[in-house]
GROMACS .gro file of C-alpha atoms in nm:
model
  261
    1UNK     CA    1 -10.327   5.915  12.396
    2UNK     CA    2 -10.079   5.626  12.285
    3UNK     CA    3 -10.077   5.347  12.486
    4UNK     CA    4  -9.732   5.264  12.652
    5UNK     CA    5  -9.517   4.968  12.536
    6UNK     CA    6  -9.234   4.854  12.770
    7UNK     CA    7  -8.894   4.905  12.611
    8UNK     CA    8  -8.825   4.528  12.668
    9UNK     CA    9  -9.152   4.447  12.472
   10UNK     CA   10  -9.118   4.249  12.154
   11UNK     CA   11  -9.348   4.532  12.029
   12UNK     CA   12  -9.132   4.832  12.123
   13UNK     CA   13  -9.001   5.068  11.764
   14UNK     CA   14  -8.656   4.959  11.924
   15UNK     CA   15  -8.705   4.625  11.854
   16UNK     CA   16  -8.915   4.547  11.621
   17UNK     CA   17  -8.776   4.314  11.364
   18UNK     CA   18  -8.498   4.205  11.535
   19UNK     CA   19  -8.663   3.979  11.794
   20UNK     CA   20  -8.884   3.680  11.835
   21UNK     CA   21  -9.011   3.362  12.082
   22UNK     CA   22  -8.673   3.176  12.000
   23UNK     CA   23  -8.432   3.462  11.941
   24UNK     CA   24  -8.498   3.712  12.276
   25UNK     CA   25  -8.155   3.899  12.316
   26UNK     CA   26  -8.050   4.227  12.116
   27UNK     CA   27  -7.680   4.303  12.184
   28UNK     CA   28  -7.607   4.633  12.367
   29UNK     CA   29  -7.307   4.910  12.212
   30UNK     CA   30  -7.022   4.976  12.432
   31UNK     CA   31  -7.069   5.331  12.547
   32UNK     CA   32  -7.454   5.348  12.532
   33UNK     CA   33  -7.644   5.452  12.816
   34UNK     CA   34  -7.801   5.149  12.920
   35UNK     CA   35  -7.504   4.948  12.870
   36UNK     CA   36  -7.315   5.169  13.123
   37UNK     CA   37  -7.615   5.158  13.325
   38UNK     CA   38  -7.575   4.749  13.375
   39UNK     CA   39  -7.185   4.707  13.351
   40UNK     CA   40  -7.130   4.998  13.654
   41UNK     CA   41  -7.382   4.831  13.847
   42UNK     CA   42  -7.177   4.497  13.767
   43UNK     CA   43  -6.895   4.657  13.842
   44UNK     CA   44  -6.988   4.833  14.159
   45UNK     CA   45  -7.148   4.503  14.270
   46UNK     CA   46  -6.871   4.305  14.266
   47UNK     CA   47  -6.741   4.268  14.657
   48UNK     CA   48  -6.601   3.921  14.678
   49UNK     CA   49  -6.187   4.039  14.773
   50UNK     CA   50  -6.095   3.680  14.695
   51UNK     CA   51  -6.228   3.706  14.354
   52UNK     CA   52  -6.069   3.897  14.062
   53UNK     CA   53  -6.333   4.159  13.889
   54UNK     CA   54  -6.343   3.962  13.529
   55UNK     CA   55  -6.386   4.112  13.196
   56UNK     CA   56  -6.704   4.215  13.057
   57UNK     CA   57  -6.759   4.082  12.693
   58UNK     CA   58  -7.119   4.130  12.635
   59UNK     CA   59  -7.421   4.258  12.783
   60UNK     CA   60  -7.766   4.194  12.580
   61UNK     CA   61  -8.111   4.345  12.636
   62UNK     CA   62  -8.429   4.085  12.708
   63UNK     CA   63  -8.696   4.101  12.524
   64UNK     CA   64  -9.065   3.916  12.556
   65UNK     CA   65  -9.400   3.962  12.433
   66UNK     CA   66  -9.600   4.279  12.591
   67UNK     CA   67  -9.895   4.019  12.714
   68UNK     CA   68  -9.594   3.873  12.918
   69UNK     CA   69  -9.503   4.192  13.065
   70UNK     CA   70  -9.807   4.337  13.137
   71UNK     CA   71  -9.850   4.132  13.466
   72UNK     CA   72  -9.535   4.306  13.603
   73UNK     CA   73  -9.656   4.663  13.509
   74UNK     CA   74  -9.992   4.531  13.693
   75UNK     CA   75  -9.821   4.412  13.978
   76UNK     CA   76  -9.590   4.746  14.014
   77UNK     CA   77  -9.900   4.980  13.998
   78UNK     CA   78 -10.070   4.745  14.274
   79UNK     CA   79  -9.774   4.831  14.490
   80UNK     CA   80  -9.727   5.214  14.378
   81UNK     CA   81 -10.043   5.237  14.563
   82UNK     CA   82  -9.944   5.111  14.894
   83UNK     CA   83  -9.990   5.419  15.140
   84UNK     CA   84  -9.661   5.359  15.291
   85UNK     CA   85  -9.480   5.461  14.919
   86UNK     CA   86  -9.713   5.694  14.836
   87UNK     CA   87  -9.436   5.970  14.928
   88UNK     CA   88  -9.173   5.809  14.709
   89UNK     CA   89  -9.209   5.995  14.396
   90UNK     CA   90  -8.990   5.932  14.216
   91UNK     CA   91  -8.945   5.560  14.243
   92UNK     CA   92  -9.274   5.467  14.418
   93UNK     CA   93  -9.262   5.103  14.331
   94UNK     CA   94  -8.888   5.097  14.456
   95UNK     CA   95  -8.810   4.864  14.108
   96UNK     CA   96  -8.441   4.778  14.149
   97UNK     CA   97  -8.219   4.656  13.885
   98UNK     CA   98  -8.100   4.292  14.087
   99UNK     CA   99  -7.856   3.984  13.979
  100UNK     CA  100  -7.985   3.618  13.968
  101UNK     CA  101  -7.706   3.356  13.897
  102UNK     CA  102  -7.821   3.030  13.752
  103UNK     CA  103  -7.720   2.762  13.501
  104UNK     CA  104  -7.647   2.761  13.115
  105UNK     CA  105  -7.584   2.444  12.936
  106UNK     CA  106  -7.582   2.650  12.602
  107UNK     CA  107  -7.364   2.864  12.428
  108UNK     CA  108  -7.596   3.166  12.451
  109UNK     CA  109  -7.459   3.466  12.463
  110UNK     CA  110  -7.110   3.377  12.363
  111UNK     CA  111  -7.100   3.576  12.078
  112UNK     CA  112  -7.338   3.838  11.941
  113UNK     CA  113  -7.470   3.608  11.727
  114UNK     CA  114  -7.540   3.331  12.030
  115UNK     CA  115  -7.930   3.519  12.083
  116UNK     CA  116  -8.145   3.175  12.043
  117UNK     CA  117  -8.290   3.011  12.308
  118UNK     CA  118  -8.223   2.634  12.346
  119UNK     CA  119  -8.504   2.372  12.418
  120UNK     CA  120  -8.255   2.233  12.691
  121UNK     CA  121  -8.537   2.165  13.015
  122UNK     CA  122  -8.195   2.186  13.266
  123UNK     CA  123  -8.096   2.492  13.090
  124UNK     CA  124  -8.261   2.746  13.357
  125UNK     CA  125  -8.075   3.048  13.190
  126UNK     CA  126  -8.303   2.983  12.854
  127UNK     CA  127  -8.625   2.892  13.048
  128UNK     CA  128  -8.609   3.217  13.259
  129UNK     CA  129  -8.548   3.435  12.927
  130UNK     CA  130  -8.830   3.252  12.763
  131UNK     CA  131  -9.047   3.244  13.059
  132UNK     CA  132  -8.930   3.447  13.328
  133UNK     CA  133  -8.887   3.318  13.668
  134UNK     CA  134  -9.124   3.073  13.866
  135UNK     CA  135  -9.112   3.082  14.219
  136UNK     CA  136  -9.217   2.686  14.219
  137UNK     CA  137  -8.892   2.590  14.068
  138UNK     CA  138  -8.686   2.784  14.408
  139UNK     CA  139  -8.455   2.537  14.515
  140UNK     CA  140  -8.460   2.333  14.225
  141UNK     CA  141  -8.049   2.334  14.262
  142UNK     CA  142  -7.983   2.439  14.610
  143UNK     CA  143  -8.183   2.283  14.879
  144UNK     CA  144  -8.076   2.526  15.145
  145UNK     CA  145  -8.347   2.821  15.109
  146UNK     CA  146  -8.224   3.085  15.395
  147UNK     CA  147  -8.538   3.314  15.328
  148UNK     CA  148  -8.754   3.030  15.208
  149UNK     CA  149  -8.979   2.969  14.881
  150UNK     CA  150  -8.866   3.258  14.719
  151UNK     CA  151  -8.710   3.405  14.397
  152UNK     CA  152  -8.326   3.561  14.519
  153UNK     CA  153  -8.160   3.807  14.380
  154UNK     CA  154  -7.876   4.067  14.456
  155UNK     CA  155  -7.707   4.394  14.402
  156UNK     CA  156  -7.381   4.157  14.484
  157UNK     CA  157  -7.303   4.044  14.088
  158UNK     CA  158  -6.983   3.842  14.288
  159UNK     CA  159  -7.268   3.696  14.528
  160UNK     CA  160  -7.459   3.566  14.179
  161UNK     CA  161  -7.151   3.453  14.014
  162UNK     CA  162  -7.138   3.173  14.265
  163UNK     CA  163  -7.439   3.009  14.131
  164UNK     CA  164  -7.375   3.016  13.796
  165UNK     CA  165  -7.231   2.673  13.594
  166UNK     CA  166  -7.201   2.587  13.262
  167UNK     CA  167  -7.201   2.207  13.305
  168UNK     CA  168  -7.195   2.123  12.934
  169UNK     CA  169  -6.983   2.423  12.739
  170UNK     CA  170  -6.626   2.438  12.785
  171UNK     CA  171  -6.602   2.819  12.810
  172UNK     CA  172  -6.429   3.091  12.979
  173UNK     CA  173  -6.726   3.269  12.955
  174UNK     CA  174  -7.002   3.289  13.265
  175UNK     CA  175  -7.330   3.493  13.220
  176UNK     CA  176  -7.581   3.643  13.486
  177UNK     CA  177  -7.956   3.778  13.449
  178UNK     CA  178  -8.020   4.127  13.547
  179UNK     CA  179  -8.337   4.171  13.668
  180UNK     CA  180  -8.611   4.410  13.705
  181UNK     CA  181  -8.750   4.364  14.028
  182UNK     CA  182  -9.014   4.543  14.241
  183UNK     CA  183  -8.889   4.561  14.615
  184UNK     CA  184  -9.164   4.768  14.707
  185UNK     CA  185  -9.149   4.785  15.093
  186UNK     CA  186  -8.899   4.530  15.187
  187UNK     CA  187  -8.891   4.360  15.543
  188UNK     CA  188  -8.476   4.314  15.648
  189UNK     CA  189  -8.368   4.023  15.858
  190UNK     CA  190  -8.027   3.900  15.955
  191UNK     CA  191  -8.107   3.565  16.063
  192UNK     CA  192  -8.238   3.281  15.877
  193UNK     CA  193  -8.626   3.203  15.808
  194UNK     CA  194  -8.629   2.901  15.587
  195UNK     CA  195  -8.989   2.881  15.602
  196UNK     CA  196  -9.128   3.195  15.454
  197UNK     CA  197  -9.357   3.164  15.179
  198UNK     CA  198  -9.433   3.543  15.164
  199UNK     CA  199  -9.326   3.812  15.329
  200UNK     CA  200  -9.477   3.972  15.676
  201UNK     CA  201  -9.772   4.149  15.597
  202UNK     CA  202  -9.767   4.492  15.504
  203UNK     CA  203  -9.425   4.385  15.334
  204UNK     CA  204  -9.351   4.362  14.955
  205UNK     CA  205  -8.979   4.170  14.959
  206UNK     CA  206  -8.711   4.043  15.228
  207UNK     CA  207  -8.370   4.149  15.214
  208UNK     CA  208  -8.129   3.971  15.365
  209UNK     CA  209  -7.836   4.202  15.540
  210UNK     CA  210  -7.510   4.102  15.623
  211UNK     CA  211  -7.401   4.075  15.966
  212UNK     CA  212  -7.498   3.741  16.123
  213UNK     CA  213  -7.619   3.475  15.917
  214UNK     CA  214  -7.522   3.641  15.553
  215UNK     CA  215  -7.227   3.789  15.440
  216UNK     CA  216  -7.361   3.988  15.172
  217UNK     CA  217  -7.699   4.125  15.073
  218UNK     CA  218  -7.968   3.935  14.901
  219UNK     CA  219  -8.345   4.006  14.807
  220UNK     CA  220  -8.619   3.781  14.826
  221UNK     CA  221  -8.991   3.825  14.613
  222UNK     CA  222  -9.232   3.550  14.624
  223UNK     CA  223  -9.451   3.726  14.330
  224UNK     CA  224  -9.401   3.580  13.987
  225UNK     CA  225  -9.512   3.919  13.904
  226UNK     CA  226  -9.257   4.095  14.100
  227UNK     CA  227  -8.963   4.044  13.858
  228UNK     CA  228  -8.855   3.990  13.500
  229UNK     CA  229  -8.561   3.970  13.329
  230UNK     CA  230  -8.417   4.223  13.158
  231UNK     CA  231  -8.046   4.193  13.089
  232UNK     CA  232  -7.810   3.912  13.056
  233UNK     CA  233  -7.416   4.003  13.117
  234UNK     CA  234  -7.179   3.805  12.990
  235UNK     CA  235  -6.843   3.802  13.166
  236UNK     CA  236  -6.481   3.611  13.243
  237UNK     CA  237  -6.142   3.628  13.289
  238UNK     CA  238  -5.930   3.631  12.978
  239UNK     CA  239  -5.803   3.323  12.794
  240UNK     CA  240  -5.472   3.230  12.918
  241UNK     CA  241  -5.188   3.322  12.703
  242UNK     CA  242  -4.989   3.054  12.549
  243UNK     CA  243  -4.599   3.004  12.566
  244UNK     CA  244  -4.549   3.053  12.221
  245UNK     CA  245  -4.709   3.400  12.242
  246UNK     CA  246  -4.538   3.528  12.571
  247UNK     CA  247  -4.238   3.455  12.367
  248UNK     CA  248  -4.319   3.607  12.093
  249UNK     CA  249  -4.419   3.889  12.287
  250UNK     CA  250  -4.088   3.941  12.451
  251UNK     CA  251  -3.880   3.868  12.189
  252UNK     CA  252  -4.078   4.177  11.962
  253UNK     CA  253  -4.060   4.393  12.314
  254UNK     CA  254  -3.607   4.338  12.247
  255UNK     CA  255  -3.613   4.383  11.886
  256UNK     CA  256  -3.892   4.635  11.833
  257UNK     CA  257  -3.995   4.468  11.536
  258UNK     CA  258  -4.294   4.244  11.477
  259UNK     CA  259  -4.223   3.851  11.411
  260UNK     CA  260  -4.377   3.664  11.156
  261UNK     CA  261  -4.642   3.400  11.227
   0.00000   0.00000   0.00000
């Protein structure tokens, strides 16, 4: 019997020869499955009303070495066996694809040819695709931890885009991770509890529901193990139209013919 290998693994058919340690992103077609997979879930996600739903431009897979991944899968079948999932077949682990917003002070993912990693140690987009996330570096931005030392994530991809920054790239361009992450049995609080470290035993995750201290939902694992990144979306609002073209624009809108450049 083959062995499996994780479709995000370096040594998937899918990817092989198009991927290595510094160059970890393979492009996703508009109008493939798991591209429409990721951009509806972006899509649907988006609940700030104050905040226009921007353009998607790109959305790239992840990939890593299996020996990297192979923690996760260990970790998932750890909690597949938990007695109180043992009736969820079909999802057992209850994995959930999740949003993380963080900082890029790169141009990756700008274009599909923007797939390399930088070396840049503030660059937390590049270390968590190279890496994955470390639950020692929570807080490294924000002090405020509402759920304490944890790794956050959300189905809210409006709720992530407030954490992202692009300090040193003038862009119009902003970029979140999609994650893979196993919620397993999750414990859900409304109020604060800045001093977790773990969740309540028996539990696998917090989630955070809105109603009193949050406004919209976020998930908590404090398991390295628990999550890895698996897509990065790339996303903005349109570059603003100059002058010169609005009036070009109009002018070929009166005459019905084009003008020359």
């Amino acid at each position: 019997m083959a062995s499996f290998i994780d479709e995000f693994s370096f040594e998937h058919p899918q990817n092989e020869g198009r991927v290595g340690n510094s160059n970890r992103l393979i492009p996703l077609e508009r109008g493939e499955l798991r591209y429409n997979e990721v951009a509806r879930s972006f899509r649907h996600g988006w609940k700030h009303p104050k905040k226009k739903l921007p353009r998607i431009y790109a959305i790239f897979r992840v990939t890593m070495p299996e020996r990297e991944l192979k923690p996760f899968h260990r970790y998932r079948a750890q909690v597949t066996s938990t007695p109180s999932l043992a009736l969820s077949v079909a999802n057992p682990a209850n994995e959930q694809l999740l949003f993380h917003g963080t900082t890029r002070c790169c141009s990756l993912g700008e274009d599909k040819r923007s797939t390399r990693v930088c070396d840049l140690p503030q660059c937390n987009l590049c270390c968590v695709i190279r890496s994955s996330f470390d639950v020692k570096k929570c807080g490294s931005k924000h002090r405020f931890k509402r759920f304490g030392l944890g790794i956050y994530n959300t189905t809210c991809s409006s709720k992530a885009d407030d954490y992202t920054a692009n300090p040193d790239h003038a862009s119009n361009l902003r970029v979140v991770i999609a994650s893979r992450v196993i919620v397993g049995r999750p414990y859900r609080r409304k109020k604060n509890a800045t001093t977790l470290t773990e969740p309540p035993c028996g539990y696998h995750s917090v989630i955070g529901e809105p109603g009193i201290d949050l406004n919209y939902e976020e998930t908590v694992v404090y398991n390295n193990d628990a999550i890895r990144p698996a897509y990065v979306v790339v996303y903005g609002d349109p570059p603003p139209i100059s002058n010169t073209k609005v009036l070009q624009s109009v002018l070929m809108t009166l005459f019905k013919t084009p003008l020359a450049s």
